[in-house]
Coordinates of C-alpha atoms and ligand atoms in Angstrom, one line a residue:
X1 CA -7.4 19.1 23.6
X2 CA -6.7 20.0 20.0
X3 CA -3.1 19.0 19.3
X4 CA -0.8 19.4 16.3
X5 CA 1.8 16.6 16.1
X6 CA 4.6 17.5 13.7
X7 CA 6.3 14.3 12.5
X8 CA 3.4 12.2 13.7
X9 CA 4.1 9.5 11.1
X10 CA 7.6 8.9 12.3
X11 CA 8.9 6.2 14.6
X12 CA 8.3 8.0 18.0
X13 CA 5.6 10.4 16.7
X14 CA 3.3 7.6 15.5
X15 CA 3.4 6.0 19.0
X16 CA 2.5 9.3 20.6
X17 CA -0.4 9.9 18.2
X18 CA -1.9 6.5 19.3
X19 CA -1.5 7.5 22.9
X20 CA -3.1 10.9 22.4
X21 CA -6.1 9.5 20.6
X22 CA -6.5 6.8 23.3
X23 CA -6.5 9.6 25.9
X24 CA -9.4 11.3 24.0
X25 CA -7.5 14.2 22.4
X26 CA -8.1 15.5 18.9
X27 CA -5.0 15.1 16.8
X28 CA -3.8 16.6 13.5
X29 CA -0.5 15.3 12.1
X30 CA 1.8 17.3 9.8
X31 CA 4.4 15.0 8.2
X32 CA 6.4 15.1 4.9
X33 CA 6.9 11.4 4.9
X34 CA 10.7 11.8 4.5
X35 CA 11.1 9.1 7.1
X36 CA 7.5 8.7 8.4
X37 CA 5.4 5.8 7.2
X38 CA 1.7 6.0 6.1
X39 CA 1.0 2.5 7.5
X40 CA 1.9 3.9 11.0
X41 CA -0.5 6.7 10.9
X42 CA -3.4 6.3 13.4
X43 CA -6.6 6.5 11.3
X44 CA -8.3 8.5 14.1
X45 CA -6.0 11.5 13.4
X46 CA -6.4 14.2 10.7
X47 CA -3.4 14.0 8.3
X48 CA -1.9 17.0 6.6
X49 CA 0.9 16.0 4.2
X50 CA 3.6 18.6 3.9
X51 CA 6.9 20.0 5.1
X52 CA 7.1 22.0 8.3
X53 CA 9.7 24.1 6.5
X54 CA 7.0 25.3 4.1
X55 CA 6.2 28.3 6.1
X56 CA 3.1 29.3 4.2
X57 CA 1.6 25.9 4.9
X58 CA 2.7 26.0 8.6
X59 CA 1.2 29.5 9.0
X60 CA -2.1 28.4 7.5
X61 CA -2.1 25.3 9.7
X62 CA -1.4 27.2 12.9
X63 CA -4.1 29.6 12.0
X64 CA -6.6 26.7 12.0
X65 CA -7.3 27.0 8.3
X66 CA -5.7 23.9 6.9
X67 CA -6.2 21.6 9.9
X68 CA -9.7 20.6 9.1
X69 CA -10.6 21.2 12.8
X70 CA -12.3 24.2 14.4
X71 CA -10.0 26.9 15.6
X72 CA -6.4 26.6 16.2
X73 CA -4.3 24.3 18.4
X74 CA -4.0 24.1 22.2
X75 CA -0.6 22.5 22.0
X76 CA 2.1 21.6 19.5
X77 CA 4.3 18.4 19.8
X78 CA 7.3 18.4 17.6
X79 CA 9.1 15.2 16.4
X80 CA 10.2 16.2 12.9
X81 CA 14.0 16.2 13.4
X82 CA 17.1 14.3 12.4
X83 CA 18.5 12.2 15.2
X84 CA 21.7 10.4 14.2
X85 CA 24.4 11.7 16.5
X86 CA 27.2 10.1 14.3
X87 CA 25.8 11.6 11.1
X88 CA 25.5 15.0 12.6
X89 CA 29.3 15.1 13.0
X90 CA 29.7 14.6 9.3
X91 CA 26.8 16.6 7.9
X92 CA 26.2 19.4 10.4
X93 CA 24.5 21.6 7.8
X94 CA 21.6 19.1 7.5
X95 CA 21.1 19.3 11.3
X96 CA 21.2 23.1 11.3
X97 CA 18.5 23.2 8.7
X98 CA 16.2 20.4 9.9
X99 CA 16.6 20.8 13.6
X100 CA 17.6 24.4 14.3
X101 CA 16.1 26.6 11.6
X102 CA 12.8 24.6 11.3
X103 CA 12.2 24.7 15.0
X104 CA 13.0 28.4 15.4
X105 CA 10.5 29.2 12.6
X106 CA 7.9 27.0 14.2
X107 CA 8.3 28.8 17.6
X108 CA 8.0 32.2 15.9
X109 CA 4.8 31.2 14.1
X110 CA 3.3 29.7 17.2
X111 CA 3.9 33.0 19.0
X112 CA 2.3 34.9 16.1
X113 CA -0.8 32.7 16.4
X114 CA -0.9 32.8 20.2
X115 CA -0.2 29.1 20.6
X116 CA 1.7 28.8 23.9
X117 CA 2.0 25.2 24.8
X118 CA 4.9 23.2 23.2
X119 CA 6.2 19.7 23.9
X120 CA 9.7 19.4 22.5
X121 CA 11.8 16.2 21.9
X122 CA 15.1 17.0 23.5
X123 CA 17.8 14.6 24.2
X124 CA 20.3 13.1 26.6
X125 CA 22.8 14.1 23.9
X126 CA 22.6 17.7 25.3
X127 CA 24.6 16.6 28.4
X128 CA 27.7 15.4 26.6
X129 CA 30.1 13.2 28.6
X130 CA 28.8 12.7 32.1
X131 CA 30.6 14.6 34.9
X132 CA 28.7 12.3 37.3
X133 CA 26.2 9.4 37.1
X134 CA 23.3 9.0 37.0
X135 CA 22.6 12.2 35.1
X136 CA 20.0 14.4 36.6
X137 CA 18.3 17.4 35.0
X138 CA 20.8 19.8 36.7
X139 CA 23.8 18.1 35.1
X140 CA 25.8 20.6 33.0
X141 CA 24.9 20.6 29.3
X142 CA 28.0 20.3 27.2
X143 CA 27.2 18.3 24.1
X144 CA 30.0 16.5 22.3
X145 CA 28.1 15.9 19.0
X146 CA 26.4 18.5 16.8
X147 CA 23.0 16.8 17.1
X148 CA 23.1 17.4 20.9
X149 CA 24.1 21.0 20.3
X150 CA 21.0 21.6 18.1
X151 CA 18.7 20.3 20.9
X152 CA 20.5 22.4 23.5
X153 CA 20.1 25.6 21.5
X154 CA 16.4 25.0 21.1
X155 CA 16.1 24.4 24.9
X156 CA 17.8 27.7 25.6
X157 CA 15.5 29.5 23.0
X158 CA 12.4 28.0 24.7
X159 CA 13.7 29.3 28.1
X160 CA 14.0 32.8 26.6
X161 CA 10.6 32.6 24.9
X162 CA 9.1 31.5 28.2
X163 CA 10.4 34.7 29.9
X164 CA 9.7 37.0 27.0
X165 CA 6.7 35.6 25.2
X166 CA 4.8 33.4 27.7
X167 CA 5.7 30.2 25.9
X168 CA 4.9 27.1 28.1
X169 CA 7.3 24.3 27.2
X170 CA 8.2 20.8 28.1
X171 CA 11.7 19.8 27.2
X172 CA 11.7 16.1 27.3
X173 CA 15.2 14.7 27.3
X174 CA 15.0 11.2 25.9
X175 CA 17.7 8.7 26.6
X176 CA 17.8 5.9 24.0
X177 CA 14.3 5.3 22.5
X178 CA 13.6 1.8 21.3
X179 CA 10.8 -0.9 21.2
X180 CA 7.5 -1.0 19.3
X181 CA 3.9 -0.7 20.4
X182 CA 3.2 -3.4 22.9
X183 CA -0.3 -3.7 21.4
X184 CA 1.2 -4.4 18.0
X185 CA -0.6 -1.5 16.2
X186 CA 2.6 -0.1 14.7
X187 CA 4.5 -2.4 12.4
X188 CA 6.1 -0.2 9.8
X189 CA 9.9 -0.5 10.3
X190 CA 12.3 2.4 10.2
X191 CA 14.3 2.5 6.9
X192 CA 18.1 2.7 7.0
X193 CA 18.3 2.9 10.7
X194 CA 21.4 4.3 12.4
X195 CA 20.5 3.3 16.0
X196 CA 21.7 0.2 17.7
X197 CA 18.5 -1.8 18.3
X198 CA 16.9 -1.6 14.9
X199 CA 20.3 -2.6 13.4
X200 CA 20.5 -5.6 15.8
X201 CA 17.0 -6.5 14.7
X202 CA 17.9 -6.3 11.0
X203 CA 20.8 -8.7 11.6
X204 CA 18.6 -11.1 13.6
X205 CA 16.0 -11.0 10.8
X206 CA 18.6 -11.7 8.1
X207 CA 18.1 -8.4 6.1
X208 CA 21.7 -7.3 7.2
X209 CA 24.4 -9.9 7.2
X210 CA 26.3 -8.5 10.2
X211 CA 26.8 -5.4 12.3
X212 CA 29.6 -3.4 13.8
X213 CA 30.2 -2.6 17.5
X214 CA 31.8 0.8 17.6
X215 CA 34.6 0.6 20.1
X216 CA 35.5 -1.9 22.8
X217 CA 38.0 0.2 24.7
X218 CA 35.6 2.5 26.7
X219 CA 36.0 2.6 30.5
X220 CA 32.9 0.4 31.0
X221 CA 32.4 -3.2 32.3
X222 CA 33.0 -4.8 28.9
X223 CA 34.6 -1.9 27.0
X224 CA 31.4 -1.0 25.0
X225 CA 29.2 2.0 25.5
X226 CA 26.4 2.0 28.1
X227 CA 23.0 3.5 27.3
X228 CA 19.7 3.8 29.1
X229 CA 17.0 2.3 26.8
X230 CA 13.5 3.6 27.1
X231 CA 10.4 2.0 25.4
X232 CA 8.5 4.2 23.0
X233 CA 5.2 3.4 24.7
X234 CA 6.7 4.8 27.9
X235 CA 7.8 7.9 26.0
X236 CA 4.2 8.2 24.7
X237 CA 2.6 8.2 28.2
X238 CA 5.2 10.8 29.3
X239 CA 4.2 13.1 26.4
X240 CA 0.5 13.0 27.2
X241 CA 1.2 13.7 30.9
X242 CA 3.6 16.5 30.1
X243 CA 1.2 18.1 27.7
X244 CA -1.7 17.9 30.2
X245 CA 0.7 19.4 32.9
X246 CA 1.5 22.4 30.8
X247 CA -2.2 23.1 30.3
X248 CA -3.3 22.6 33.9
X249 CA -0.2 23.9 35.9
X250 CA 0.9 26.6 33.5
X251 CA 4.6 25.9 34.3
X252 CA 7.5 24.8 32.2
X253 CA 9.0 21.3 32.5
X254 CA 12.4 19.9 31.8
X255 CA 12.6 16.1 32.3
X256 CA 14.8 13.2 31.7
X257 CA 12.8 10.2 30.2
X258 CA 14.7 7.1 31.0
X259 CA 14.8 4.1 33.3
X260 CA 17.9 4.6 35.4
X261 CA 19.3 1.3 34.2
X262 CA 22.2 1.1 31.7
X263 CA 23.2 -1.7 29.3
X264 CA 26.4 -2.1 27.2
X265 CA 26.2 -2.7 23.5
X266 CA 27.4 -6.3 24.0
X267 CA 24.7 -6.9 26.6
X268 CA 22.0 -5.6 24.2
X269 CA 23.3 -8.0 21.5
X270 CA 23.3 -10.9 23.9
X271 CA 19.8 -10.2 25.1
X272 CA 18.7 -10.0 21.5
X273 CA 20.3 -13.4 20.7
X274 CA 18.4 -14.9 23.6
X275 CA 15.0 -13.4 22.6
X276 CA 15.4 -14.1 18.9
X277 CA 17.0 -17.5 19.4
X278 CA 19.8 -17.0 16.9
X279 CA 23.3 -15.6 16.8
X280 CA 23.8 -11.9 15.8
X281 CA 27.1 -11.7 13.9
X282 CA 29.2 -8.6 14.8
X283 CA 32.7 -7.2 14.4
X284 CA 34.4 -4.9 16.8
X285 CA 35.5 -1.7 15.0
X286 CA 36.8 1.7 15.8
X287 CA 34.9 4.1 18.0
X288 CA 32.3 6.3 16.4
X289 CA 33.0 10.1 16.8
X290 CA 30.7 11.8 19.3
X291 CA 29.8 8.8 21.4
X292 CA 30.0 9.3 25.2
X293 CA 31.0 6.2 27.1
X294 CA 28.0 6.1 29.4
X295 CA 24.6 7.8 29.5
X296 CA 22.4 6.7 32.4
X297 CA 19.7 8.9 33.9
X298 CA 18.2 9.8 37.2
X299 CA 14.5 9.8 36.3
X300 CA 13.0 10.7 39.6
X301 CA 11.9 14.2 38.5
X302 CA 9.4 12.8 36.0
X303 CA 7.9 10.7 38.7
X304 CA 7.6 13.6 41.1
X305 CA 6.2 16.2 38.7
X306 CA 4.0 14.3 36.2
X307 CA 3.7 11.0 38.0
X308 CA 5.4 9.1 35.2
X309 CA 7.5 5.9 35.4
X310 CA 8.7 3.5 32.7
X311 CA 6.5 0.3 32.6
X312 CA 7.6 -1.4 29.4
X313 CA 11.3 -0.7 29.3
X314 CA 12.8 -3.8 30.8
X315 CA 15.4 -4.8 28.2
X316 CA 13.8 -8.2 27.5
X317 CA 10.3 -6.8 27.0
X318 CA 11.8 -4.0 24.9
X319 CA 13.6 -6.4 22.6
X320 CA 10.6 -8.7 22.4
X321 CA 8.3 -5.9 21.3
X322 CA 10.8 -5.2 18.5
X323 CA 11.3 -8.8 17.5
X324 CA 7.5 -9.1 17.1
X325 CA 7.8 -6.5 14.3
X326 CA 11.1 -7.7 12.7
X327 CA 10.6 -11.4 12.8
Ligands
UFG1 N1 26.3 1.3 18.1 C1 27.0 0.3 17.6 N2 26.8 -0.2 16.3 C2 25.8 0.3 15.6 C3 25.0 1.4 16.1 C4 25.2 1.8 17.3 O1 28.0 -0.2 18.3 O2 25.6 -0.2 14.4 C5 26.5 1.8 19.4 C6 26.9 3.3 19.5 O3 28.2 3.5 19.2 C7 26.5 3.6 20.9 C8 25.3 2.7 21.2 O4 25.4 1.7 20.2 O5 27.5 3.3 21.8 C9 23.9 3.4 21.0 O6 24.0 4.1 19.7 P1 22.7 4.7 19.0 O7 23.2 5.2 17.7 O8 21.6 3.7 19.0 O9 22.3 5.8 20.0 P2 23.0 7.1 20.6 O10 23.3 6.8 22.0 O11 24.2 7.5 19.7 O12 21.9 8.2 20.4 C10 20.6 7.9 20.7 C11 19.7 8.7 19.8 C12 19.8 10.1 20.0 C13 19.6 10.4 21.5 C14 20.6 9.6 22.3 C15 20.3 9.8 23.8 O13 20.0 8.4 18.4 O14 18.8 10.8 19.3 O15 20.3 8.2 22.0 O16 21.1 9.0 24.6 F1 19.9 11.7 21.7

């Protein structure tokens, strides 16, 4: 298939581009390199440098003109978004612009050009604080941070467009994405990370003297937040399967992508100390606004519908794949 990957030079997008090329698809990347890295771009893909918020460019691209490939796209996969839940509580306007407005414009242009298949990076952050665990796809969606709200609004828009315009969408609700390509093909590190694991790695590698653990008074086994960490290579296989499902089954998909296994912040730090063979200095500080105590998924629906299961997301393997890049 002929696929447009928006944000294909970014942390998650670059892993999916490799997987799509490995599966024999024809890939065009649109990326503005605001956080994406040239060194992570798979040379097999066609690269268009530009901003998805440049609607003239996006219009031409979806028309097939600027893509360098024949005709337009069978499917669009969209990664170009902001993703720091904590930051979204301080700078919501950035998230309105980059996540909401940009995606709404994209959907409208896709409809104009008759492109019906859309794989969207949604998030566990759409659920908010769990009412029960593990969280399945039917769990109420009541986000407690603005980031999660932006993802929820897009999910709801996709549902309407499915009914009104024949959009076929996959809303993939990632839990906590981490890890680096197990084949070692992607080695460019995220700059100024806000997520736990890259920060732990920067401390282990010595580029950051110490880190903070945000809160130790949560109702969890050691007082720190529990998250369900999922390896990016596993996310990558799920995207390819979801995209192929949309094309072959002609039905929408909403899936959790996770392992069903949760780890506390302190457990993650301890595992990293074991893998890296060095201490990871950390201070316990106040809670970060917008953090639910525990996010752990039921991931059976992905297995049943698209035959997907995490294979690289064991915490040790996940940390090792990151340490290979950061050491
Ligand atoms: N944390 C720290 N110190 C840090 C960074 C994070 O203690 O320096 C803690 C956080 O407070 C949280 C946990 O580590 O308890 C995980 O935090 P992340 O920032 O890594 O991830 P979040 O759970 O906030 O959010 C991530 C992604 C979102 C996604 C969500 C889904 O950033 O895009 O997982 O679960 F929606």
